CSV table of N, CA and C in Angstrom, one decimal:
chain,number,residue,atom,x,y,z
A,90,MET,N,0.8,-1.2,0.0
A,90,MET,CA,0.0,0.0,0.0
A,90,MET,C,0.9,1.3,0.0
A,91,MET,N,2.0,1.3,0.8
A,91,MET,CA,2.8,2.4,0.8
A,91,MET,C,3.4,2.7,-0.5
A,92,GLU,N,3.8,1.7,-1.3
A,92,GLU,CA,4.3,1.9,-2.6
A,92,GLU,C,3.3,2.6,-3.5
A,93,GLU,N,2.0,2.2,-3.4
A,93,GLU,CA,0.9,2.8,-4.1
A,93,GLU,C,0.8,4.3,-3.8
A,94,LEU,N,0.8,4.6,-2.5
A,94,LEU,CA,0.7,6.0,-2.1
A,94,LEU,C,1.9,6.8,-2.6
A,95,ASP,N,3.1,6.2,-2.5
A,95,ASP,CA,4.3,6.9,-3.0
A,95,ASP,C,4.2,7.2,-4.5
A,96,ARG,N,3.7,6.2,-5.2
A,96,ARG,CA,3.5,6.4,-6.7
A,96,ARG,C,2.5,7.5,-7.0
A,97,ILE,N,1.4,7.5,-6.2
A,97,ILE,CA,0.4,8.5,-6.4
A,97,ILE,C,0.9,9.9,-6.2
A,98,PHE,N,1.8,10.1,-5.1
A,98,PHE,CA,2.3,11.4,-4.8
A,98,PHE,C,3.5,11.8,-5.6
A,99,GLU,N,4.2,10.9,-6.3
A,99,GLU,CA,5.5,11.2,-6.8
A,99,GLU,C,5.5,12.4,-7.8
A,100,ASP,N,4.4,12.6,-8.6
A,100,ASP,CA,4.4,13.7,-9.5
A,100,ASP,C,3.9,15.0,-9.0
A,101,THR,N,3.6,15.0,-7.7
A,101,THR,CA,3.1,16.2,-7.0
A,101,THR,C,4.3,16.8,-6.3
A,102,GLY,N,4.7,18.0,-6.8
A,102,GLY,CA,5.8,18.7,-6.1
A,102,GLY,C,5.3,19.2,-4.7
A,103,PRO,N,6.3,19.8,-4.0
A,103,PRO,CA,5.9,20.3,-2.7
A,103,PRO,C,4.7,21.3,-2.7
A,104,LEU,N,4.6,22.1,-3.7
A,104,LEU,CA,3.4,22.9,-3.8
A,104,LEU,C,3.1,23.0,-5.3
A,105,ALA,N,1.9,22.6,-5.6
A,105,ALA,CA,1.5,22.6,-7.0
A,105,ALA,C,0.9,23.9,-7.4
A,106,SER,N,1.7,24.9,-7.5
A,106,SER,CA,1.3,26.3,-7.7
A,106,SER,C,1.8,26.8,-9.0
A,107,THR,N,1.2,27.7,-9.6
A,107,THR,CA,1.7,28.3,-10.8
A,107,THR,C,2.6,29.5,-10.5
A,108,ASP,N,2.6,29.9,-9.3
A,108,ASP,CA,3.4,31.1,-8.8
A,108,ASP,C,4.7,30.6,-8.3
A,109,GLN,N,5.8,31.0,-8.9
A,109,GLN,CA,7.1,30.5,-8.4
A,109,GLN,C,7.4,30.9,-7.0
A,110,GLU,N,7.0,32.1,-6.6
A,110,GLU,CA,7.2,32.6,-5.2
A,110,GLU,C,6.5,31.7,-4.2
A,111,GLU,N,5.2,31.3,-4.6
A,111,GLU,CA,4.5,30.4,-3.7
A,111,GLU,C,5.2,29.1,-3.6
A,112,ARG,N,5.7,28.5,-4.6
A,112,ARG,CA,6.4,27.3,-4.6
A,112,ARG,C,7.7,27.4,-3.7
A,113,ASP,N,8.4,28.5,-3.8
A,113,ASP,CA,9.6,28.7,-3.1
A,113,ASP,C,9.4,28.9,-1.6
A,114,THR,N,8.4,29.7,-1.2
A,114,THR,CA,8.2,30.0,0.2
A,114,THR,C,7.2,29.2,0.9
A,115,GLY,N,6.3,28.5,0.1
A,115,GLY,CA,5.2,27.8,0.7
A,115,GLY,C,4.1,28.7,1.2
A,116,GLU,N,4.1,30.0,0.8
A,116,GLU,CA,3.1,30.9,1.2
A,116,GLU,C,2.6,31.7,0.0
A,117,THR,N,1.4,32.1,0.1
A,117,THR,CA,0.8,32.9,-0.9
A,117,THR,C,0.7,34.3,-0.4
A,118,SER,N,0.3,35.3,-1.2
A,118,SER,CA,0.2,36.6,-0.6
A,118,SER,C,-0.9,36.7,0.4
A,119,ARG,N,-1.8,35.7,0.4
A,119,ARG,CA,-2.9,35.7,1.4
A,119,ARG,C,-2.5,34.9,2.6
A,120,GLY,N,-1.4,34.3,2.7
A,120,GLY,CA,-0.9,33.5,3.9
A,120,GLY,C,-1.1,32.0,3.6
A,121,ILE,N,-0.5,31.2,4.5
A,121,ILE,CA,-0.4,29.8,4.4
A,121,ILE,C,-1.8,29.1,4.4
A,122,GLY,N,-2.8,29.7,5.1
A,122,GLY,CA,-4.1,29.1,5.1
A,122,GLY,C,-4.8,29.0,3.8
A,123,SER,N,-4.3,29.8,2.8
A,123,SER,CA,-5.0,29.8,1.5
A,123,SER,C,-4.4,28.7,0.6
A,124,ILE,N,-3.5,27.9,1.0
A,124,ILE,CA,-3.1,26.8,0.2
A,124,ILE,C,-4.2,25.8,0.2
A,125,ASP,N,-4.8,25.6,-1.0
A,125,ASP,CA,-6.0,24.8,-1.1
A,125,ASP,C,-5.6,23.4,-1.4
A,126,ILE,N,-6.1,22.4,-0.6
A,126,ILE,CA,-5.8,21.0,-0.8
A,126,ILE,C,-6.2,20.5,-2.1
A,127,ILE,N,-7.3,21.0,-2.7
A,127,ILE,CA,-7.7,20.6,-4.0
A,127,ILE,C,-6.8,21.1,-5.1
A,128,ARG,N,-6.4,22.3,-5.0
A,128,ARG,CA,-5.5,22.9,-5.9
A,128,ARG,C,-4.1,22.2,-5.9
A,129,LEU,N,-3.7,21.9,-4.7
A,129,LEU,CA,-2.4,21.2,-4.5
A,129,LEU,C,-2.4,19.8,-5.1
A,130,PHE,N,-3.4,19.0,-4.7
A,130,PHE,CA,-3.3,17.6,-5.1
A,130,PHE,C,-4.3,17.2,-6.2
A,131,GLY,N,-5.4,18.0,-6.3
A,131,GLY,CA,-6.5,17.6,-7.2
A,131,GLY,C,-7.5,16.7,-6.6
A,132,ARG,N,-8.7,17.0,-6.9
A,132,ARG,CA,-9.8,16.1,-6.3
A,132,ARG,C,-9.7,14.7,-6.7
A,133,ASP,N,-9.4,14.4,-8.0
A,133,ASP,CA,-9.3,13.0,-8.5
A,133,ASP,C,-8.2,12.3,-7.7
A,134,LYS,N,-7.1,12.9,-7.5
A,134,LYS,CA,-6.0,12.2,-6.8
A,134,LYS,C,-6.4,11.9,-5.3
A,135,LEU,N,-7.0,12.9,-4.7
A,135,LEU,CA,-7.5,12.7,-3.3
A,135,LEU,C,-8.5,11.6,-3.2
A,136,GLU,N,-9.4,11.6,-4.2
A,136,GLU,CA,-10.4,10.5,-4.2
A,136,GLU,C,-9.8,9.1,-4.4
A,137,HIS,N,-8.8,9.1,-5.3
A,137,HIS,CA,-8.1,7.8,-5.5
A,137,HIS,C,-7.4,7.3,-4.3
A,138,ILE,N,-6.7,8.2,-3.6
A,138,ILE,CA,-6.1,7.8,-2.3
A,138,ILE,C,-7.1,7.4,-1.3
A,139,GLN,N,-8.2,8.1,-1.2
A,139,GLN,CA,-9.2,7.8,-0.3
A,139,GLN,C,-9.8,6.4,-0.6
A,140,GLU,N,-10.1,6.2,-1.8
A,140,GLU,CA,-10.6,4.9,-2.2
A,140,GLU,C,-9.6,3.7,-2.0
A,141,SER,N,-8.4,4.0,-2.2
A,141,SER,CA,-7.3,3.0,-1.9
A,141,SER,C,-7.3,2.7,-0.4
A,142,LEU,N,-7.4,3.7,0.4
A,142,LEU,CA,-7.4,3.5,1.9
A,142,LEU,C,-8.7,2.6,2.2
A,143,SER,N,-9.8,3.0,1.7
A,143,SER,CA,-11.0,2.2,1.9
A,143,SER,C,-10.9,0.8,1.5
A,144,LYS,N,-10.4,0.5,0.3
A,144,LYS,CA,-10.3,-0.8,-0.1
A,144,LYS,C,-9.3,-1.6,0.7
A,145,ALA,N,-8.2,-1.0,1.1
A,145,ALA,CA,-7.2,-1.7,1.9
A,145,ALA,C,-7.6,-2.0,3.3
A,146,THR,N,-8.4,-1.1,3.9
A,146,THR,CA,-8.8,-1.3,5.3
A,146,THR,C,-10.3,-1.8,5.5
A,147,GLY,N,-11.1,-1.6,4.5
A,147,GLY,CA,-12.5,-1.9,4.6
A,147,GLY,C,-13.3,-0.9,5.4
A,148,LEU,N,-12.7,0.3,5.6
A,148,LEU,CA,-13.3,1.4,6.3
A,148,LEU,C,-13.8,2.5,5.4
A,149,ALA,N,-14.8,3.2,5.9
A,149,ALA,CA,-15.3,4.4,5.2
A,149,ALA,C,-14.3,5.6,5.4
A,150,PHE,N,-14.3,6.4,4.3
A,150,PHE,CA,-13.4,7.6,4.4
A,150,PHE,C,-14.0,8.8,3.6
A,151,VAL,N,-13.6,10.0,4.1
A,151,VAL,CA,-13.9,11.2,3.4
A,151,VAL,C,-12.7,12.1,3.6
A,152,THR,N,-12.4,13.0,2.6
A,152,THR,CA,-11.3,13.9,2.8
A,152,THR,C,-11.9,15.3,3.1
A,153,VAL,N,-11.2,15.9,4.0
A,153,VAL,CA,-11.6,17.3,4.4
A,153,VAL,C,-10.5,18.3,4.3
A,154,ASP,N,-10.8,19.5,4.1
A,154,ASP,CA,-9.8,20.6,4.0
A,154,ASP,C,-9.4,21.0,5.4
A,155,TYR,N,-8.6,22.0,5.6
A,155,TYR,CA,-8.1,22.4,6.9
A,155,TYR,C,-9.2,23.0,7.8
A,156,LYS,N,-10.3,23.3,7.2
A,156,LYS,CA,-11.4,23.8,8.0
A,156,LYS,C,-12.4,22.7,8.4
A,157,GLY,N,-12.1,21.5,8.0
A,157,GLY,CA,-12.9,20.3,8.3
A,157,GLY,C,-14.1,20.1,7.3
A,158,GLU,N,-14.1,20.9,6.2
A,158,GLU,CA,-15.2,20.8,5.2
A,158,GLU,C,-14.8,19.6,4.3
A,159,PRO,N,-15.8,18.7,4.0
A,159,PRO,CA,-15.5,17.7,3.0
A,159,PRO,C,-15.2,18.2,1.6
A,160,VAL,N,-14.2,17.7,1.0
A,160,VAL,CA,-13.8,18.1,-0.3
A,160,VAL,C,-13.9,16.9,-1.3
A,161,THR,N,-14.3,15.8,-0.9
A,161,THR,CA,-14.5,14.6,-1.7
A,161,THR,C,-15.9,14.0,-1.4
A,162,ASP,N,-16.3,13.1,-2.2
A,162,ASP,CA,-17.5,12.3,-1.9
A,162,ASP,C,-17.1,11.3,-0.8
A,163,MET,N,-18.1,10.8,-0.1
A,163,MET,CA,-17.9,9.8,1.0
A,163,MET,C,-17.7,8.4,0.3
A,164,THR,N,-16.7,7.7,0.7
A,164,THR,CA,-16.4,6.4,0.2
A,164,THR,C,-16.7,5.3,1.2
A,165,PHE,N,-17.6,4.3,0.9
A,165,PHE,CA,-17.9,3.2,1.7
A,165,PHE,C,-18.6,3.6,3.0
A,166,PHE,N,-19.3,4.7,3.1
A,166,PHE,CA,-20.0,5.1,4.3
A,166,PHE,C,-21.1,4.1,4.5
A,167,SER,N,-21.4,3.8,5.7
A,167,SER,CA,-22.5,2.8,6.1
A,167,SER,C,-23.8,3.5,5.8
A,168,ASP,N,-24.9,2.7,5.6
A,168,ASP,CA,-26.2,3.3,5.4
A,168,ASP,C,-26.6,4.1,6.6
A,169,PHE,N,-26.2,3.5,7.8
A,169,PHE,CA,-26.6,4.2,9.1
A,169,PHE,C,-26.0,5.6,9.1
A,170,CYS,N,-24.7,5.7,8.8
A,170,CYS,CA,-24.0,7.0,8.8
A,170,CYS,C,-24.5,8.0,7.7
A,171,ARG,N,-24.8,7.4,6.5
A,171,ARG,CA,-25.4,8.3,5.4
A,171,ARG,C,-26.7,8.8,5.9
A,172,LYS,N,-27.6,8.0,6.4
A,172,LYS,CA,-28.9,8.5,6.9
A,172,LYS,C,-28.8,9.5,8.0
A,173,PHE,N,-27.9,9.2,8.9
A,173,PHE,CA,-27.6,10.1,10.0
A,173,PHE,C,-27.2,11.5,9.5
A,174,ARG,N,-26.4,11.5,8.5
A,174,ARG,CA,-25.9,12.8,8.0
A,174,ARG,C,-26.9,13.5,7.1
A,175,GLU,N,-27.9,12.8,6.7
A,175,GLU,CA,-29.0,13.5,5.9
A,175,GLU,C,-29.8,14.4,6.7
A,176,ASP,N,-29.9,14.1,8.0
A,176,ASP,CA,-30.7,15.0,8.9
A,176,ASP,C,-29.8,16.2,9.4
A,177,LYS,N,-30.3,17.4,9.2
A,177,LYS,CA,-29.5,18.6,9.5
A,177,LYS,C,-29.0,18.6,10.9
A,178,GLU,N,-29.8,18.3,11.9
A,178,GLU,CA,-29.4,18.4,13.3
A,178,GLU,C,-28.3,17.3,13.6
A,179,LEU,N,-28.6,16.1,13.1
A,179,LEU,CA,-27.7,15.0,13.4
A,179,LEU,C,-26.4,15.1,12.6
A,180,ARG,N,-26.5,15.7,11.4
A,180,ARG,CA,-25.3,15.9,10.6
A,180,ARG,C,-24.3,16.9,11.4
A,181,GLN,N,-24.9,17.8,12.1
A,181,GLN,CA,-24.1,18.8,12.9
A,181,GLN,C,-23.3,18.0,14.0
A,182,ASN,N,-23.9,17.0,14.6
A,182,ASN,CA,-23.2,16.2,15.6
A,182,ASN,C,-22.0,15.5,14.9
A,183,CYS,N,-22.2,15.0,13.7
A,183,CYS,CA,-21.1,14.3,13.0
A,183,CYS,C,-20.0,15.3,12.7
A,184,ARG,N,-20.4,16.5,12.2
A,184,ARG,CA,-19.4,17.5,11.8
A,184,ARG,C,-18.6,18.0,13.0
A,185,THR,N,-19.2,18.1,14.1
A,185,THR,CA,-18.5,18.6,15.3
A,185,THR,C,-17.5,17.5,15.7
A,186,SER,N,-18.0,16.2,15.7
A,186,SER,CA,-17.1,15.1,16.0
A,186,SER,C,-15.9,15.1,15.1
A,187,ASP,N,-16.2,15.2,13.8
A,187,ASP,CA,-15.1,15.2,12.8
A,187,ASP,C,-14.2,16.3,13.0
A,188,ALA,N,-14.7,17.5,13.3
A,188,ALA,CA,-13.8,18.7,13.6
A,188,ALA,C,-12.9,18.5,14.7
A,189,MET,N,-13.5,17.9,15.8
A,189,MET,CA,-12.6,17.6,17.0
A,189,MET,C,-11.5,16.6,16.7
A,190,GLY,N,-11.9,15.6,15.9
A,190,GLY,CA,-10.8,14.6,15.5
A,190,GLY,C,-9.8,15.2,14.7
A,191,SER,N,-10.2,16.1,13.7
A,191,SER,CA,-9.3,16.8,12.8
A,191,SER,C,-8.4,17.7,13.5
A,192,ILE,N,-9.0,18.4,14.5
A,192,ILE,CA,-8.1,19.4,15.3
A,192,ILE,C,-7.0,18.6,16.0
A,193,GLN,N,-7.3,17.5,16.6
A,193,GLN,CA,-6.3,16.7,17.3
A,193,GLN,C,-5.2,16.3,16.4
A,194,ALA,N,-5.6,15.8,15.2
A,194,ALA,CA,-4.7,15.4,14.2
A,194,ALA,C,-3.8,16.5,13.7
A,195,ALA,N,-4.4,17.7,13.5
A,195,ALA,CA,-3.7,18.9,13.0
A,195,ALA,C,-2.7,19.3,14.1
A,196,VAL,N,-3.1,19.3,15.3
A,196,VAL,CA,-2.2,19.8,16.4
A,196,VAL,C,-1.0,18.8,16.5
A,197,THR,N,-1.3,17.6,16.6
A,197,THR,CA,-0.2,16.6,16.8
A,197,THR,C,0.5,16.2,15.5
A,198,LYS,N,-0.1,16.4,14.4
A,198,LYS,CA,0.4,16.0,13.1
A,198,LYS,C,0.5,14.5,13.0
A,199,LYS,N,-0.3,13.8,13.8
A,199,LYS,CA,-0.4,12.3,13.8
A,199,LYS,C,-1.8,11.9,13.7
A,200,THR,N,-2.0,10.6,13.3
A,200,THR,CA,-3.3,10.1,13.3
A,200,THR,C,-4.0,10.1,14.7
A,201,HIS,N,-5.2,10.5,14.7
A,201,HIS,CA,-6.0,10.6,16.0
A,201,HIS,C,-7.2,9.6,15.9
A,202,ILE,N,-7.3,8.8,16.9
A,202,ILE,CA,-8.5,7.8,16.9
A,202,ILE,C,-9.4,8.3,18.0
A,203,TYR,N,-10.7,8.3,17.7
A,203,TYR,CA,-11.7,8.8,18.6
A,203,TYR,C,-13.1,8.1,18.4
A,204,PHE,N,-14.0,8.4,19.3
A,204,PHE,CA,-15.4,7.9,19.2
A,204,PHE,C,-16.3,9.0,18.6
A,205,CYS,N,-17.1,8.6,17.7
A,205,CYS,CA,-18.2,9.5,17.2
A,205,CYS,C,-19.3,9.6,18.2
A,206,PRO,N,-20.3,10.5,18.1
A,206,PRO,CA,-21.4,10.5,19.0
A,206,PRO,C,-22.2,9.3,19.1
A,207,CYS,N,-22.2,8.4,18.1
A,207,CYS,CA,-22.9,7.2,18.1
A,207,CYS,C,-22.1,6.0,18.7
A,208,GLY,N,-20.9,6.3,19.1
A,208,GLY,CA,-20.0,5.2,19.7
A,208,GLY,C,-19.2,4.5,18.7
A,209,LEU,N,-19.2,4.9,17.5
A,209,LEU,CA,-18.4,4.2,16.5
A,209,LEU,C,-16.9,4.7,16.5
A,210,ILE,N,-16.0,3.9,16.2
A,210,ILE,CA,-14.6,4.3,16.2
A,210,ILE,C,-14.3,5.0,14.9
A,211,GLU,N,-13.6,6.1,15.0
A,211,GLU,CA,-13.2,6.9,13.8
A,211,GLU,C,-11.8,7.3,14.0
A,212,MET,N,-11.2,7.8,12.9
A,212,MET,CA,-9.8,8.3,12.9
A,212,MET,C,-9.7,9.4,12.0
A,213,ALA,N,-8.7,10.3,12.3
A,213,ALA,CA,-8.4,11.4,11.5
A,213,ALA,C,-6.9,11.3,11.1
A,214,ILE,N,-6.6,11.2,9.8
A,214,ILE,CA,-5.3,11.1,9.3
A,214,ILE,C,-4.9,12.4,8.7
A,215,PRO,N,-3.9,13.1,9.3
A,215,PRO,CA,-3.6,14.5,8.8
A,215,PRO,C,-2.9,14.5,7.5
A,216,ILE,N,-3.1,15.4,6.7
A,216,ILE,CA,-2.3,15.7,5.4
A,216,ILE,C,-1.5,16.9,5.7
A,217,VAL,N,-0.2,16.7,5.9
A,217,VAL,CA,0.7,17.8,6.2
A,217,VAL,C,1.8,17.9,5.1
A,218,VAL,N,1.9,19.2,4.6
A,218,VAL,CA,2.9,19.5,3.6
A,218,VAL,C,3.8,20.6,4.1
A,219,GLU,N,5.1,20.3,4.1
A,219,GLU,CA,6.1,21.2,4.6
A,219,GLU,C,5.7,21.8,5.9
A,220,GLY,N,5.2,20.9,6.8
A,220,GLY,CA,4.9,21.3,8.2
A,220,GLY,C,3.5,22.0,8.3
A,221,ASN,N,2.8,22.1,7.3
A,221,ASN,CA,1.5,22.8,7.3
A,221,ASN,C,0.3,21.8,7.2
A,222,TYR,N,-0.6,21.8,8.1
A,222,TYR,CA,-1.8,21.0,8.0
A,222,TYR,C,-2.7,21.5,6.9
A,223,LEU,N,-3.0,20.7,5.9
A,223,LEU,CA,-3.9,21.1,4.8
A,223,LEU,C,-5.3,20.5,4.9
A,224,GLY,N,-5.4,19.5,5.7
A,224,GLY,CA,-6.7,18.7,5.8
A,224,GLY,C,-6.4,17.3,6.2
A,225,GLY,N,-7.3,16.4,5.9
A,225,GLY,CA,-7.0,15.0,6.3
A,225,GLY,C,-8.0,14.1,5.7
A,226,PHE,N,-7.7,12.8,6.0
A,226,PHE,CA,-8.6,11.7,5.6
A,226,PHE,C,-9.3,11.3,6.9
A,227,LEU,N,-10.7,11.3,6.9
A,227,LEU,CA,-11.4,10.9,8.1
A,227,LEU,C,-12.0,9.5,7.8
A,228,GLY,N,-11.8,8.6,8.6
A,228,GLY,CA,-12.2,7.2,8.3
A,228,GLY,C,-12.7,6.5,9.6
A,229,GLY,N,-13.3,5.4,9.3
A,229,GLY,CA,-13.7,4.5,10.4
A,229,GLY,C,-15.1,4.0,10.2
A,230,GLN,N,-16.0,4.3,11.2
A,230,GLN,CA,-17.4,3.8,11.2
A,230,GLN,C,-17.4,2.3,11.6
A,231,PHE,N,-16.7,2.0,12.6
A,231,PHE,CA,-16.8,0.6,13.0
A,231,PHE,C,-17.0,0.5,14.5
A,232,ARG,N,-17.6,-0.5,15.0
A,232,ARG,CA,-17.8,-0.7,16.4
A,232,ARG,C,-17.1,-1.9,16.9
A,233,CYS,N,-16.4,-1.7,18.0
A,233,CYS,CA,-15.7,-2.8,18.7
A,233,CYS,C,-16.4,-2.9,20.1
A,234,ASN,N,-17.0,-4.1,20.4
A,234,ASN,CA,-17.7,-4.2,21.6
A,234,ASN,C,-16.9,-3.9,22.9
A,235,LEU,N,-15.7,-4.3,22.9
A,235,LEU,CA,-14.9,-4.1,24.1
A,235,LEU,C,-14.6,-2.6,24.3
A,236,THR,N,-14.3,-1.9,23.2
A,236,THR,CA,-14.0,-0.4,23.4
A,236,THR,C,-15.3,0.3,23.6
A,237,TYR,N,-16.4,-0.2,23.1
A,237,TYR,CA,-17.7,0.5,23.4
A,237,TYR,C,-18.0,0.4,24.8
A,238,ARG,N,-17.8,-0.8,25.5
A,238,ARG,CA,-18.1,-0.9,26.9
A,238,ARG,C,-17.1,0.0,27.7
A,239,ILE,N,-15.9,0.1,27.3
A,239,ILE,CA,-14.9,0.9,28.1
A,239,ILE,C,-15.4,2.4,28.0
A,240,GLN,N,-15.8,2.8,26.8
A,240,GLN,CA,-16.3,4.2,26.6
A,240,GLN,C,-17.5,4.4,27.5
A,241,LYS,N,-18.4,3.5,27.5
A,241,LYS,CA,-19.6,3.7,28.4
A,241,LYS,C,-19.3,3.8,29.9
A,242,GLU,N,-18.3,2.9,30.3
A,242,GLU,CA,-17.9,2.9,31.7
A,242,GLU,C,-17.2,4.2,32.1
A,243,THR,N,-16.5,4.8,31.2
A,243,THR,CA,-15.7,6.0,31.6
A,243,THR,C,-16.5,7.3,31.4
A,244,ASN,N,-17.7,7.3,30.8
A,244,ASN,CA,-18.5,8.5,30.7
A,244,ASN,C,-19.5,8.6,31.8
């Protein structure tokens, strides 16, 4: 799998920008937050990586930008999670949970594993380029009875 990911990324330079200064400094005139994950990697490439992760792990995934907003379609999401996210109020619970997981991954620049509001195990895998958090892959949607009991006992 790592070879596949290396191959996917090999033709993407450190910053896929048309502006030489942006490529040299890693910043745009509007600041580092304006580096767009879609502009940098392309939606198709992100969806390909996301689908590869899903196929390799059997888990659901979606890619988000640095603000936690989805930038790809959901891959292998369960019917339960899809229906949950169709409801405006319930979707906000998911987004808040996703945002908290993403923040932890952004701060540590490491994968963060957490429970969603429904007790499912999720993970946030950060996408970091030249030390800058650009977004991440959010995945999971599985239940482990032992960890679910532990979570219930600690709450």
